[in-house]
Coordinates of N, CA and C in Angstrom, one line a residue:
X29 N 0.9 -1.1 -0.2 CA 0.1 -0.2 -0.2 C 1.1 1.1 0.2
X30 N 0.7 1.9 -1.0 CA 1.2 3.6 -0.9 C 1.1 4.9 0.0
X31 N 1.9 5.0 0.8 CA 1.6 5.8 1.7 C 1.8 7.9 0.7
X32 N 0.8 8.2 1.9 CA 0.0 9.2 0.6 C 1.0 10.4 1.4
X33 N 1.2 11.8 0.8 CA 1.7 12.7 0.9 C 1.7 13.1 2.1
X34 N 3.1 13.6 2.6 CA 3.2 13.9 4.4 C 3.0 12.6 5.1
X35 N 3.1 11.7 5.1 CA 3.3 10.2 6.0 C 4.9 10.4 6.6
X36 N 4.5 9.9 7.8 CA 6.2 9.7 8.2 C 6.2 7.9 8.5
X37 N 7.3 7.7 7.5 CA 6.8 6.1 7.6 C 8.8 5.6 8.0
X38 N 9.0 4.5 8.3 CA 9.8 3.8 8.8 C 11.0 4.1 7.5
X39 N 12.0 4.0 7.4 CA 12.9 4.7 6.0 C 13.2 3.2 5.4
X40 N 13.4 2.1 6.0 CA 13.4 0.8 5.4 C 11.7 0.5 4.3
X41 N 10.6 0.9 5.0 CA 9.4 1.0 4.4 C 9.5 2.0 2.7
X42 N 10.0 3.0 3.1 CA 9.9 3.7 2.1 C 10.8 3.7 1.0
X43 N 12.0 2.7 1.6 CA 12.9 2.0 0.7 C 12.6 0.7 0.0
X44 N 12.0 0.1 0.7 CA 12.0 -1.3 0.1 C 10.8 -1.0 -0.9
X45 N 10.2 -0.3 -0.8 CA 8.8 -0.4 -2.2 C 9.8 -0.1 -3.4
X46 N 10.7 0.3 -3.8 CA 11.5 0.7 -4.7 C 12.1 -0.1 -5.6
X47 N 11.9 0.0 -6.5 CA 13.2 -1.2 -7.2 C 14.1 0.0 -7.7
X48 N 14.6 1.6 -7.1 CA 16.1 2.0 -7.0 C 16.3 3.0 -6.2
X49 N 16.9 3.0 -4.9 CA 17.0 4.3 -4.6 C 18.4 5.1 -4.6
X50 N 18.0 6.0 -4.3 CA 19.2 7.6 -4.1 C 18.8 8.0 -3.5
X51 N 20.2 9.2 -3.0 CA 19.9 10.1 -1.8 C 21.2 11.3 -2.9
X52 N 20.3 11.8 -3.5 CA 21.5 12.9 -4.1 C 21.7 14.2 -3.5
X53 N 20.9 14.3 -2.1 CA 21.7 15.2 -1.3 C 21.1 14.7 0.2
X54 N 22.4 14.9 0.9 CA 21.7 14.3 2.5 C 20.7 14.7 3.2
X55 N 20.1 13.6 2.9 CA 18.7 13.6 3.9 C 17.0 14.1 3.0
X56 N 17.8 13.8 2.0 CA 16.4 13.8 0.2 C 16.6 12.4 0.1
X57 N 15.6 11.4 0.0 CA 15.8 10.1 -0.8 C 14.7 10.5 -1.7
X58 N 15.6 9.3 -2.8 CA 14.0 8.9 -3.9 C 14.1 7.5 -4.2
X59 N 13.1 7.4 -4.2 CA 12.4 5.7 -4.9 C 11.5 5.4 -5.7
X60 N 12.5 5.2 -6.5 CA 12.0 4.6 -8.0 C 11.0 3.6 -7.5
X61 N 9.2 3.5 -8.1 CA 8.6 2.6 -8.2 C 8.3 1.8 -9.4
X62 N 7.9 0.9 -9.4 CA 7.7 -0.1 -10.4 C 6.9 0.5 -11.5
X63 N 5.8 1.4 -11.4 CA 5.0 2.1 -12.1 C 5.7 3.2 -13.1
X64 N 6.9 3.7 -12.8 CA 7.8 5.0 -12.9 C 7.7 5.8 -12.4
X65 N 6.6 6.0 -11.5 CA 6.7 7.4 -10.3 C 8.0 6.9 -9.4
X66 N 8.5 8.2 -9.2 CA 9.3 8.8 -8.2 C 9.3 9.4 -6.9
X67 N 8.8 8.6 -5.7 CA 8.7 8.8 -3.9 C 10.0 10.2 -4.2
X68 N 9.6 11.1 -2.8 CA 11.1 12.2 -2.4 C 10.6 12.1 -1.0
X69 N 12.0 11.7 -0.5 CA 11.4 11.7 0.8 C 12.3 12.8 1.6
X70 N 12.6 13.2 2.7 CA 13.2 13.9 3.4 C 13.0 13.1 4.8
X71 N 15.0 13.0 4.8 CA 15.0 11.5 6.0 C 15.1 12.8 8.0
X72 N 14.0 12.8 8.1 CA 14.0 13.1 9.5 C 15.1 12.8 10.7
X73 N 15.2 11.2 11.1 CA 15.4 10.7 11.7 C 16.6 9.7 10.6
X74 N 17.6 8.9 11.4 CA 18.3 7.6 10.8 C 17.4 6.8 10.8
X75 N 16.1 7.0 10.9 CA 15.1 5.1 10.7 C 13.7 6.2 9.8
X76 N 13.4 7.3 9.7 CA 12.6 8.0 9.2 C 12.6 9.0 8.4
X77 N 11.6 8.9 7.6 CA 10.9 9.8 6.5 C 9.9 9.7 6.0
X78 N 9.9 11.3 5.8 CA 8.7 12.0 6.1 C 8.3 12.4 4.4
X79 N 7.7 11.6 2.9 CA 7.4 11.1 1.9 C 6.4 12.5 1.6
X80 N 7.2 13.4 0.7 CA 7.1 14.6 0.5 C 6.2 15.2 -0.8
X81 N 7.0 14.2 -1.7 CA 6.8 14.4 -3.4 C 6.7 13.2 -3.9
X82 N 5.9 13.6 -5.4 CA 6.3 12.6 -6.3 C 6.6 12.9 -7.3
X83 N 7.2 12.0 -8.8 CA 7.5 12.6 -9.7 C 7.6 11.8 -10.7
X84 N 7.9 12.2 -11.9 CA 7.7 11.0 -12.9 C 9.5 11.6 -14.1
X85 N 9.6 10.5 -14.2 CA 10.6 11.4 -14.9 C 11.6 12.3 -15.0
X86 N 11.6 13.2 -16.4 CA 12.1 14.2 -16.3 C 11.9 15.4 -14.8
X87 N 10.7 15.3 -14.4 CA 10.3 16.2 -13.1 C 11.0 16.2 -12.3
X88 N 11.6 15.2 -12.1 CA 12.5 14.9 -10.8 C 13.5 15.7 -10.6
X89 N 14.2 16.9 -11.6 CA 15.4 18.0 -11.6 C 14.6 18.4 -11.1
X90 N 13.7 19.4 -11.1 CA 12.8 20.1 -11.1 C 12.4 20.2 -9.1
X91 N 11.7 18.9 -8.8 CA 11.2 18.4 -7.5 C 12.9 18.8 -6.4
X92 N 13.8 18.1 -6.9 CA 15.0 17.9 -6.2 C 15.6 19.6 -6.0
X93 N 14.8 20.1 -7.3 CA 15.6 21.8 -6.7 C 15.1 22.0 -6.2
X94 N 13.4 22.4 -5.6 CA 12.9 22.5 -4.7 C 13.2 22.0 -3.7
X95 N 13.1 20.8 -3.1 CA 13.2 20.2 -2.1 C 14.5 20.8 -1.3
X96 N 15.5 20.6 -1.7 CA 17.1 20.0 -1.5 C 17.1 21.7 -0.6
X97 N 16.7 23.4 -0.6 CA 16.5 24.0 0.3 C 15.7 23.8 1.5
X98 N 14.8 23.0 1.3 CA 14.3 23.1 2.7 C 13.8 21.7 3.2
X99 N 14.9 20.9 3.1 CA 15.8 19.4 4.1 C 15.9 20.2 5.3
X100 N 16.3 20.4 5.9 CA 16.9 21.4 7.4 C 15.3 22.0 7.6
X101 N 14.9 23.0 6.9 CA 14.0 23.7 7.7 C 12.6 22.7 8.1
X102 N 12.3 21.4 7.2 CA 11.5 20.4 7.0 C 11.9 19.5 8.8
X103 N 13.3 19.7 8.5 CA 13.1 18.2 9.8 C 13.0 19.4 10.8
X104 N 13.8 20.6 11.2 CA 13.2 21.2 12.3 C 12.0 21.5 12.4
X105 N 10.9 21.2 11.2 CA 9.6 22.2 11.5 C 8.6 20.5 12.5
X106 N 9.8 19.7 11.6 CA 8.5 18.3 12.6 C 9.6 18.1 14.2
X107 N 10.5 18.8 14.2 CA 10.8 18.5 16.2 C 11.6 17.6 15.7
X108 N 12.6 17.2 14.4 CA 14.0 16.6 14.2 C 15.1 17.4 14.8
X109 N 15.7 16.4 15.2 CA 17.3 17.1 15.0 C 17.9 15.9 14.5
X110 N 18.0 16.1 12.9 CA 19.0 15.1 12.7 C 20.4 14.7 12.9
X111 N 20.8 13.5 13.3 CA 22.3 13.2 13.7 C 22.6 12.5 12.7
X112 N 23.4 13.1 11.5 CA 23.7 12.5 10.2 C 24.4 12.2 10.1
X113 N 25.9 12.6 10.9 CA 27.1 12.5 11.5 C 27.4 11.0 11.1
X114 N 26.8 10.1 12.0 CA 27.0 8.7 11.2 C 26.1 8.3 10.5
X115 N 25.5 8.8 9.9 CA 25.0 8.3 8.9 C 25.5 7.2 7.8
X116 N 24.8 5.8 7.7 CA 25.6 4.5 7.0 C 24.6 4.9 5.3
X117 N 24.0 5.6 4.7 CA 22.9 5.6 3.9 C 22.0 4.3 3.7

């Protein structure tokens, strides 16, 4: 079952639905689904992800440009202080 936008989920669940996963910027996660849609999430803690958006194909570049500058603000808004210095991807 797909989680709706704005859902906080376990990082393993966010990544497990994807046919490939990528982290183009620290804290921003991309997971490709078998239907061609890309899920975009912001890592709140080492184990939790907030699903913030979806995209198809070339839309992903614009979506990454949109979400990347917002990563820290969203993490703070959700009351998380991500300690990613020991981040293992």
